[in-house]
Short mmCIF file of C-alpha atoms in Angstrom, two decimals:
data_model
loop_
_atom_site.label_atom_id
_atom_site.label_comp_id
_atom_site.label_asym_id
_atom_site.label_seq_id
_atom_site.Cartn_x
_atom_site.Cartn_y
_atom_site.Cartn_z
CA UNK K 1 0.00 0.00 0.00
CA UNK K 2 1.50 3.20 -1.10
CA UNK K 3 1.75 6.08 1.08
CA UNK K 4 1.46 10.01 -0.32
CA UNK K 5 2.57 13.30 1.14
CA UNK K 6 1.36 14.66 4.41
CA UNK K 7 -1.25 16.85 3.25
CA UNK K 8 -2.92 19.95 5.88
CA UNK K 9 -6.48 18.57 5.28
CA UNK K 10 -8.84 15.74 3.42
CA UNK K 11 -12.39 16.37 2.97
CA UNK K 12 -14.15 13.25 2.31
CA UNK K 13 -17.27 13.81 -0.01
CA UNK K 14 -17.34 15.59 -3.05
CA UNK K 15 -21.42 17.20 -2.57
CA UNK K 16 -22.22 20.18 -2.21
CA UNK K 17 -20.43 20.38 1.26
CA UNK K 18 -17.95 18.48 0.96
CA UNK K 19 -16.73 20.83 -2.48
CA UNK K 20 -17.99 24.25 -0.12
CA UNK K 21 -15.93 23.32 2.74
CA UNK K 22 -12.33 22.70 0.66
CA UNK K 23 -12.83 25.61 -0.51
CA UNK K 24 -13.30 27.63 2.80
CA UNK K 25 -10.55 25.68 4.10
CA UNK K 26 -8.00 26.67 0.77
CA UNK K 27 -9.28 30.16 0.82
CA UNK K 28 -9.94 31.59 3.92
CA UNK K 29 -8.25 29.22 6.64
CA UNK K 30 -5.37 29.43 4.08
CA UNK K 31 -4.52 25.79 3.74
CA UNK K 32 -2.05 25.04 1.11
CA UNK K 33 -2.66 21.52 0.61
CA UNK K 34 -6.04 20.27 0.36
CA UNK K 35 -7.60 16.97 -0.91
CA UNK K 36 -11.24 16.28 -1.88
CA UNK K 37 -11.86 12.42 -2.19
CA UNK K 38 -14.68 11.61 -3.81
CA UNK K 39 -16.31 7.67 -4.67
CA UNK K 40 -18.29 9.14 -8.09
CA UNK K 41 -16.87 9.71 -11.44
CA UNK K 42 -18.07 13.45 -10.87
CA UNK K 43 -18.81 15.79 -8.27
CA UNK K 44 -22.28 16.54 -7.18
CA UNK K 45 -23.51 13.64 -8.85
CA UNK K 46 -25.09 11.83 -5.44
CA UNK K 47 -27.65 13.53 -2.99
CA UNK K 48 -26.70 17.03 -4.15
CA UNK K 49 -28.36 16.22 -7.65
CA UNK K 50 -31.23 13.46 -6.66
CA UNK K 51 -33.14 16.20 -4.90
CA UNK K 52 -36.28 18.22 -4.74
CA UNK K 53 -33.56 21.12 -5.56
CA UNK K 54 -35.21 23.22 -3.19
CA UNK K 55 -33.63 27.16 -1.48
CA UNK K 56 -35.55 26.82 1.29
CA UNK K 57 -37.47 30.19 3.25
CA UNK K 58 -38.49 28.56 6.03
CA UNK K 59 -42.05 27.63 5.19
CA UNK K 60 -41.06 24.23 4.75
CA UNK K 61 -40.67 23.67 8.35
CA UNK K 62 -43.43 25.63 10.71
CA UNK K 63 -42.93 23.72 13.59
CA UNK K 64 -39.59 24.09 14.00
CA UNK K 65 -38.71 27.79 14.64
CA UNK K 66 -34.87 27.29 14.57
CA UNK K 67 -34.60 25.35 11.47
CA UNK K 68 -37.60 28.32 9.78
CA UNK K 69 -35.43 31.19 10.90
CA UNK K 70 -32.03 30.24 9.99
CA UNK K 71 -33.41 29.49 6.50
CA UNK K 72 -34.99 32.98 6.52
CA UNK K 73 -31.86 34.24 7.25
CA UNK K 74 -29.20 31.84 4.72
CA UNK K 75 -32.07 32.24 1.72
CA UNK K 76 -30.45 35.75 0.63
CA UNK K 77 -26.77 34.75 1.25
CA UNK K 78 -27.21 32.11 -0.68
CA UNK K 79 -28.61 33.55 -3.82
CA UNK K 80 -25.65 36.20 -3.33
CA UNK K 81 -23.37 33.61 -3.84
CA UNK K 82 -24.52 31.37 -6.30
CA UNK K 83 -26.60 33.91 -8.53
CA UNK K 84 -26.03 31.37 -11.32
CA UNK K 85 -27.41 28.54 -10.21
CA UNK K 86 -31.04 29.68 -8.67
CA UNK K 87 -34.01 30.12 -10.57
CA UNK K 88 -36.22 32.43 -9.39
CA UNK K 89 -38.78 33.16 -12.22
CA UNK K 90 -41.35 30.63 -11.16
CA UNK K 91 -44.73 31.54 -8.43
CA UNK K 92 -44.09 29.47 -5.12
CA UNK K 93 -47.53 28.59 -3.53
CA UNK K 94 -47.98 27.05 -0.15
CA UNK K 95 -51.52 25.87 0.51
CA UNK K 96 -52.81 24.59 4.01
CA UNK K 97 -54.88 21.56 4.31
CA UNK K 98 -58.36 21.60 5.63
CA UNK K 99 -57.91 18.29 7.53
CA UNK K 100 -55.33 16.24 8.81
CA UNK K 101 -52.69 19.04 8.62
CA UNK K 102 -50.32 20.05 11.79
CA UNK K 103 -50.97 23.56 11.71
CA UNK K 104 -54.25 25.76 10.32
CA UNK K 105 -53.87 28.59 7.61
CA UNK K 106 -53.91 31.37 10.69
CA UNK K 107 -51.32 29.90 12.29
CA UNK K 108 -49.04 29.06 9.38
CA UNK K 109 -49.93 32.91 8.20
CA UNK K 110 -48.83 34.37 11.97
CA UNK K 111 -45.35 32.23 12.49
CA UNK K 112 -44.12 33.69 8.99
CA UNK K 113 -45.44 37.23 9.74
CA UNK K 114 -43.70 36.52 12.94
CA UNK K 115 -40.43 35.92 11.81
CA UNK K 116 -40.54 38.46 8.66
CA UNK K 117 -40.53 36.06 6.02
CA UNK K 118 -42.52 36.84 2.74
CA UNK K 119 -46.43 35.61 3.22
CA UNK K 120 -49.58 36.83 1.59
CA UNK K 121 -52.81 35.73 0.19
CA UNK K 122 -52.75 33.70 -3.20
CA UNK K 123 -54.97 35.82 -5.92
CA UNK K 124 -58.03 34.46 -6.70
CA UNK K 125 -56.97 32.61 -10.31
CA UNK K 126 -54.53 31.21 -8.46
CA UNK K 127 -56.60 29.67 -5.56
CA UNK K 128 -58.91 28.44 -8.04
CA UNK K 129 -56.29 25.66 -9.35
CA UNK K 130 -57.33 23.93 -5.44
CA UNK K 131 -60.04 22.03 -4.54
CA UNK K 132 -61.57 23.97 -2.11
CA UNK K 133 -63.26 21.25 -0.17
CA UNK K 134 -59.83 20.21 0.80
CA UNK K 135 -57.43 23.35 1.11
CA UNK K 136 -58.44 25.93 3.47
CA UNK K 137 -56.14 28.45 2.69
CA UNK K 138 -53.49 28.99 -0.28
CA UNK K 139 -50.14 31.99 0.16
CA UNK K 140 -47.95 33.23 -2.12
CA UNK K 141 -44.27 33.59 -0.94
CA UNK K 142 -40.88 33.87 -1.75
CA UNK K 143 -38.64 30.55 -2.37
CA UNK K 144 -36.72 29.65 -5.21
CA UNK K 145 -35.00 26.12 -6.65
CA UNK K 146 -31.70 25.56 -7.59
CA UNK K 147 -30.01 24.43 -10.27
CA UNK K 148 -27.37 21.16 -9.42
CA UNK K 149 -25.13 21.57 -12.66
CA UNK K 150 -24.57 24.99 -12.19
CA UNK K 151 -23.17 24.63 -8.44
CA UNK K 152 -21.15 21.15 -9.75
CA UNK K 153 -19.71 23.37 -12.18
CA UNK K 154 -18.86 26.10 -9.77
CA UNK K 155 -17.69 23.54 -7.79
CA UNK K 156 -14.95 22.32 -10.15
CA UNK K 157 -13.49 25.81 -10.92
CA UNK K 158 -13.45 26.90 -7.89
CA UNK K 159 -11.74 23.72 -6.36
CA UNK K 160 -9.49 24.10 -9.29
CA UNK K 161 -8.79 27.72 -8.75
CA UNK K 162 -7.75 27.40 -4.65
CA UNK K 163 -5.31 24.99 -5.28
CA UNK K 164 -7.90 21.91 -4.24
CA UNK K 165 -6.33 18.45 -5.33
CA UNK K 166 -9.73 16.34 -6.89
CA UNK K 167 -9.57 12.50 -6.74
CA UNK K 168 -12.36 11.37 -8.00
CA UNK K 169 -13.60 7.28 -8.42
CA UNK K 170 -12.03 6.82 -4.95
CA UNK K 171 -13.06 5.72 -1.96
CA UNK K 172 -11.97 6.44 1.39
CA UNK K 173 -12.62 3.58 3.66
CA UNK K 174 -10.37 4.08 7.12
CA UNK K 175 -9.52 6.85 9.30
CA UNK K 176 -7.07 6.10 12.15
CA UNK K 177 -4.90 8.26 14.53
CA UNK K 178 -1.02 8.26 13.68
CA UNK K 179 1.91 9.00 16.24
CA UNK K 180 2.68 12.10 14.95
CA UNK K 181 -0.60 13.84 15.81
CA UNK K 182 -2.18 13.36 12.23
CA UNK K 183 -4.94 11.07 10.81
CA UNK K 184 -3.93 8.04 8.24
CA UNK K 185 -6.88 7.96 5.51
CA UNK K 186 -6.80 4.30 3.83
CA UNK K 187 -7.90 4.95 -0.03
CA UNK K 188 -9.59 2.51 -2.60
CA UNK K 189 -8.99 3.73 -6.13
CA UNK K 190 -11.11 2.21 -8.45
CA UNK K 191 -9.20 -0.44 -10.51
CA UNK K 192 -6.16 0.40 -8.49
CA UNK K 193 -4.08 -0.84 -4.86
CA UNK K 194 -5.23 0.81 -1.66
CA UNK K 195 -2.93 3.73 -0.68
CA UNK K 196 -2.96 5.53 2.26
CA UNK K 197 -2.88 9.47 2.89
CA UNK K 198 -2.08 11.80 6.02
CA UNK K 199 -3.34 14.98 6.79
CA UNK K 200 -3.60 17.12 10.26
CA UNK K 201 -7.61 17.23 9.59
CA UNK K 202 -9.73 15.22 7.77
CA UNK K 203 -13.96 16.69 7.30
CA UNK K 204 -16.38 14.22 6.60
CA UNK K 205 -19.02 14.87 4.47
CA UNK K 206 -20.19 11.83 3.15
CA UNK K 207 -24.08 12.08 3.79
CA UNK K 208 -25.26 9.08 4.21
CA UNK K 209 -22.06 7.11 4.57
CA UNK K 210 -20.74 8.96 7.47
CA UNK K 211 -20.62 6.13 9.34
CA UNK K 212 -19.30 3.70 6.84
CA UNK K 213 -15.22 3.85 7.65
CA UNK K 214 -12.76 1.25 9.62
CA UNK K 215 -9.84 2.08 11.53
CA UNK K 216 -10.27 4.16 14.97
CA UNK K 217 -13.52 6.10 13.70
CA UNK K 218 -15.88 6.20 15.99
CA UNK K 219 -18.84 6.92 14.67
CA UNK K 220 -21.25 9.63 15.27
CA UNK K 221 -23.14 10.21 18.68
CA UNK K 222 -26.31 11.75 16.84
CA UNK K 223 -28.20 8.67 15.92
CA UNK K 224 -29.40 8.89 11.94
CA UNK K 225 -32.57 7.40 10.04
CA UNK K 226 -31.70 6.62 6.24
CA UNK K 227 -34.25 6.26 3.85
CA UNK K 228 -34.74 5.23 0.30
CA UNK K 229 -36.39 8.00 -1.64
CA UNK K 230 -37.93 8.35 -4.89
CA UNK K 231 -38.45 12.10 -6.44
CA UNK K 232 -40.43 11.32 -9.64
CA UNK K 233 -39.47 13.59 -12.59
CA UNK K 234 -42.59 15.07 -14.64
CA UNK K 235 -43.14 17.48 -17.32
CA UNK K 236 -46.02 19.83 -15.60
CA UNK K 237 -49.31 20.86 -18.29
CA UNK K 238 -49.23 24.59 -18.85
CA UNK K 239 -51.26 25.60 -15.89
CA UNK K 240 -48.85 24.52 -13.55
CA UNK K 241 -45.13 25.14 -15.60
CA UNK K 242 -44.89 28.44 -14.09
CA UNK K 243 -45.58 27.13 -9.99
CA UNK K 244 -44.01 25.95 -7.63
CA UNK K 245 -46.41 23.84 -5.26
CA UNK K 246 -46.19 22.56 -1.41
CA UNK K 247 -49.54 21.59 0.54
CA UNK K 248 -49.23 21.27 4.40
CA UNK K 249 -48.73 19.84 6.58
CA UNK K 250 -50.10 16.07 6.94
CA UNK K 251 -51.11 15.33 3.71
CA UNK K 252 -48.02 16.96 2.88
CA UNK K 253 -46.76 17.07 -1.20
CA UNK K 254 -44.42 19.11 -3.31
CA UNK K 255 -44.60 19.64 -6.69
CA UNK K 256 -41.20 22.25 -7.09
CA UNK K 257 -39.02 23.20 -10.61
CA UNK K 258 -36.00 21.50 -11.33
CA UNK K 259 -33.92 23.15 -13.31
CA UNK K 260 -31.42 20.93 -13.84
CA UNK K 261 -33.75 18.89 -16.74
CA UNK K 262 -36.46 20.99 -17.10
CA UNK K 263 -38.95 19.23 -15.33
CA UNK K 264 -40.48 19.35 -11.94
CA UNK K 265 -40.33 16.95 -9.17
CA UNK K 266 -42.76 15.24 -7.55
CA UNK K 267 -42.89 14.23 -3.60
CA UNK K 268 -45.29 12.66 -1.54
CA UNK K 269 -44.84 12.28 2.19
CA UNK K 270 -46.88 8.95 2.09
CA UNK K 271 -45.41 7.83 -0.90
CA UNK K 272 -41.22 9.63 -1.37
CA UNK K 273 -40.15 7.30 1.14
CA UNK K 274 -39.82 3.56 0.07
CA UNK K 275 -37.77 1.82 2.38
CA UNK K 276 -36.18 3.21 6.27
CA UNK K 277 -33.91 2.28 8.73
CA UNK K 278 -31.77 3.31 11.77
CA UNK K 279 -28.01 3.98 10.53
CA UNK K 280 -25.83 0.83 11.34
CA UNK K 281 -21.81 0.77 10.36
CA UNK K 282 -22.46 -2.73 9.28
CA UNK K 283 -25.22 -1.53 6.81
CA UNK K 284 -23.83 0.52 3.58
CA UNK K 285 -26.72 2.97 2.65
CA UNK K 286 -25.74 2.57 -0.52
CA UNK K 287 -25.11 -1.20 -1.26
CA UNK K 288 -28.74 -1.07 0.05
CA UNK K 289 -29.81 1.49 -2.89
CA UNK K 290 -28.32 -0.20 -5.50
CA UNK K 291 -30.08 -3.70 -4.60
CA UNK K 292 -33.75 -1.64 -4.20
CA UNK K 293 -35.87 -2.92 -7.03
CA UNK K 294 -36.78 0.73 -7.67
CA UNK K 295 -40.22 0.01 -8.35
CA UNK K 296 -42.40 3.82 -9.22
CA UNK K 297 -45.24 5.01 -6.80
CA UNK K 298 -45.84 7.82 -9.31
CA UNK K 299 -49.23 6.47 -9.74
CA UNK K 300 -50.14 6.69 -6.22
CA UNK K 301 -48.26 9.89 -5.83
CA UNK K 302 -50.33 11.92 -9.00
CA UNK K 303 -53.65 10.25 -7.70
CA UNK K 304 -53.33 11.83 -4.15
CA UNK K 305 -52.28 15.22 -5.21
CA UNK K 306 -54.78 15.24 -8.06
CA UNK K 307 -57.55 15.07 -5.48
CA UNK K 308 -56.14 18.72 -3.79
CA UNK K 309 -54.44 20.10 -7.12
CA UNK K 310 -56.57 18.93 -10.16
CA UNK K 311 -54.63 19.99 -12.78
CA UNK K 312 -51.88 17.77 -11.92
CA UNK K 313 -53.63 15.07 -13.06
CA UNK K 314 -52.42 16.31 -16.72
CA UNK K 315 -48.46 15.92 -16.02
CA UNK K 316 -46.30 13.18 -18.12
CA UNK K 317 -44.11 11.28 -15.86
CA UNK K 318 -40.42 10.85 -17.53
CA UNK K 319 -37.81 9.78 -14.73
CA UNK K 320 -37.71 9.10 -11.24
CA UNK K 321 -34.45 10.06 -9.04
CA UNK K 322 -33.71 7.80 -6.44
CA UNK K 323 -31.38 8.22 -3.38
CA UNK K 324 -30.47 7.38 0.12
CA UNK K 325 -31.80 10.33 2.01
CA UNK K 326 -30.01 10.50 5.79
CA UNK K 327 -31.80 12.68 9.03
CA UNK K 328 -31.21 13.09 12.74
CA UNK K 329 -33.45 10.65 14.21
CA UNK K 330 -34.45 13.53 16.60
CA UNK K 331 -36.02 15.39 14.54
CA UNK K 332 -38.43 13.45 13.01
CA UNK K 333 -41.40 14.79 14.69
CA UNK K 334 -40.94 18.40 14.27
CA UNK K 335 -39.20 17.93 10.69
CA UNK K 336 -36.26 20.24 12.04
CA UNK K 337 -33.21 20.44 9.81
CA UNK K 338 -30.55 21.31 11.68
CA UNK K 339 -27.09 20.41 10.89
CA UNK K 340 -25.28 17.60 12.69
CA UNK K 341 -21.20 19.13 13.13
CA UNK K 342 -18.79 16.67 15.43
CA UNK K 343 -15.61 16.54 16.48
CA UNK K 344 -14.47 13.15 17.27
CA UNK K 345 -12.26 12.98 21.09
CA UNK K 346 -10.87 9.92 19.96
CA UNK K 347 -9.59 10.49 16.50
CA UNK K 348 -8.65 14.63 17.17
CA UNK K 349 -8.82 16.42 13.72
CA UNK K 350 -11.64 14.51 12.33
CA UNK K 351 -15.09 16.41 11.65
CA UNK K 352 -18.18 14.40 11.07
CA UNK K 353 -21.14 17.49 9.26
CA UNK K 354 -23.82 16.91 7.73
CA UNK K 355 -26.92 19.50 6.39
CA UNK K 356 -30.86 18.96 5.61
CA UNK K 357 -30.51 21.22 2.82
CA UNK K 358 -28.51 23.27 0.78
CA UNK K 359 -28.95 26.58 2.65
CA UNK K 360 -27.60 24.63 5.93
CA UNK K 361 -24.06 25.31 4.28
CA UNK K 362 -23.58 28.99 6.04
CA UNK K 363 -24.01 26.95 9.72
CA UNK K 364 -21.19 24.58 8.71
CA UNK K 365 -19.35 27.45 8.16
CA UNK K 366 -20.26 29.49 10.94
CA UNK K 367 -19.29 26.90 13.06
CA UNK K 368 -15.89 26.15 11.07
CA UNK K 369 -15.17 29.71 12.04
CA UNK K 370 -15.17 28.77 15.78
CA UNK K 371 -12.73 26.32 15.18
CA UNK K 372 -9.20 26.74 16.17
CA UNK K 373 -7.50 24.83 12.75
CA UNK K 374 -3.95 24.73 13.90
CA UNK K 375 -1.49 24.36 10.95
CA UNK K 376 -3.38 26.37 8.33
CA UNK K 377 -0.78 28.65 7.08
CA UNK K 378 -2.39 31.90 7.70
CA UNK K 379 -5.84 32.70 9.95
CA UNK K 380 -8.86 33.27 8.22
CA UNK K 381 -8.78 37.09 10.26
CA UNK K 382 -5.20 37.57 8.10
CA UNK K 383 -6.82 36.10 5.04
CA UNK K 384 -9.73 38.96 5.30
CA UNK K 385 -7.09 41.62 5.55
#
């Protein structure tokens, strides 16, 4: 097993966050040597892509003030930063179920007033594409979508540009402590011998294989839920091209642009998930995915929604994206998103971080900024000057 140069930090993953944080780490923590591994032939090709592609406001998640406010507050940031990449020309509509649904149209109307988010009453024309027997109240607000190729493609320049080294097809798969104070990384090249790479830190933002890695890792404390998901691709009829669609919160669907193809997805709370289970090192998340049959619930999906949002009922299926999808097992009764950031005492240097959605990026960082990253070769304070 070969053995490469001592290198200041390897980020494991090459998402969204994974890509975000070797960045931050080349750039403003002034690193000079930097590795991103990733397993894929590309970046962003995993969960960052198979996604409802969603900037979230906060209305996604009104019964969990933290997650609502700090996605109030990363919505502009992010469309500051990756102008490129979000689409914004489409009507966002969130309608409130007459039965069955967690919180009533008042209630949902008062926690966004509340926390100055965007909220206000859907014009008649629009309203009139619900069945009003069902929906008791439908708001226009402000959220966009996000387009996946754009960010992979910022991604790659920008990794490119601060020096980042890319190895891609490669899978890390041990992290263990070293006597001089560093962390060995055992690597599987596809088609090639194992090697093995130091660095001072090493970030891990594999998603749903965080806890999928030999040696002296540890695993995370936070206990996680996977699940197998299925986001079915359709091409909307003309009355609904132009919308973007969520009904709370119970029946709970989204029909939201994705601009990557063109299309819209599809989710159903009943129907998105397929499969679940609690996160086990001894079961790969994705092993699992690739033996799922991958059987469609479109049918199911288009049949409930059709009953709240008629018109849907017109839509041509095309594709279906399916992916592991990985929470905190504590927040699956308030739907809270928050991000999941630990240091491992037994392996110093290693970060375990993982985000509910792409906004959550701006917490990772605001919490890498706490961080005392000895051996960078400048601070980021000296890096701003």
């Amino acid at each position: 097993m070969s053995t490469t140069n001592m290198q200041d930090a390897i980020v494991i993953g090459g998402g969204f966050y994974g890509a975000a944080i070797a960045v931050y780490l080349a750039r403003q923590r002034g690193m000079k040597q930097v590795t991103l591994i990733e397993r894929e032939s590309s970046l962003l090709s995993r969960a960052s892509y198979n996604n409802q592609a969603r900037v979230h406001n906060g209305y996604h998640y009104p019964r969990s003030f933290t997650t609502a406010y700090r996605s109030r507050i990363n919505l502009p940031k992010f469309v500051q930063d990756w102008p490129e990449a979000v689409k914004q020309d489409f009507t966002k509509l969130y309608a409130i179920a007459r039965r069955n649904s967690k919180v009533t149209a008042n209630q949902f109307e008062r926690f966004y007033r509340e926390i100055g988010a965007k909220i206000e009453l859907a014009s008649p024309a629009l309203r009139s594409l619900f069945e009003p027997r069902l929906i008791e109240e439908v708001f226009l607000v402000e959220e966009y979508a996000f387009d996946s190729t754009q960010l992979a493609r910022w991604a790659l320049s920008e990794l490119q540009e601060s020096g980042v080294r890319i190895r891609l097809n490669t899978q890390a798969i041990a992290i263990a402590n070293s006597p001089n104070q560093s962390l060995n990384i055992t690597l599987a090249p596809e088609g090639k011998d194992r090697e093995q790479i130091s660095a001072r830190y090493v970030f891990n933002c594999t998603y749903s294989g965080l806890n999928q890695f030999g040696g002296d890792f540890p695993g995370t404390r936070t206990a996680l839920k996977q699940e197998i998901t299925e986001m079915a691709l359709m091409r909307m009829p003309p009355a609904l091209s132009d919308l973007g669609i969520t009904v709370m919160d119970g029946p709970f669907f989204s029909v939201m642009p994705f601009p990557a193809r063109g299309l819209h997805t599809v989710s159903h709370v009943r129907y998105t998930p397929h499969l679940h289970w609690a996160d086990d090192p001894n079961t790969n998340p994705y092993q699992k995915l690739d033996g799922y049959q991958r059987d469609t619930r479109v049918d199911r999906m288009i049949r409930d929604i059709g009953r709240y949002l008629p018109s849907v009922l017109g839509s041509e299926y095309i594709d279906s994206l399916f992916e592991v999808k990985t929470i905190l097992s504590k927040n699956e009764g308030d739907d809270g998103r928050p991000i999941l950031f630990e240091k491992h005492e037994t392996l110093p240097g290693c970060y375990s971080i993982l985000g509910g959605k792409i906004d959550n990026i701006y917490d990772v960082l605001e919490k890498l900024e706490t961080e005392n990253l000895s051996g960078a070769q400048i601070t980021s304070s000296e890096q701003a000057q």
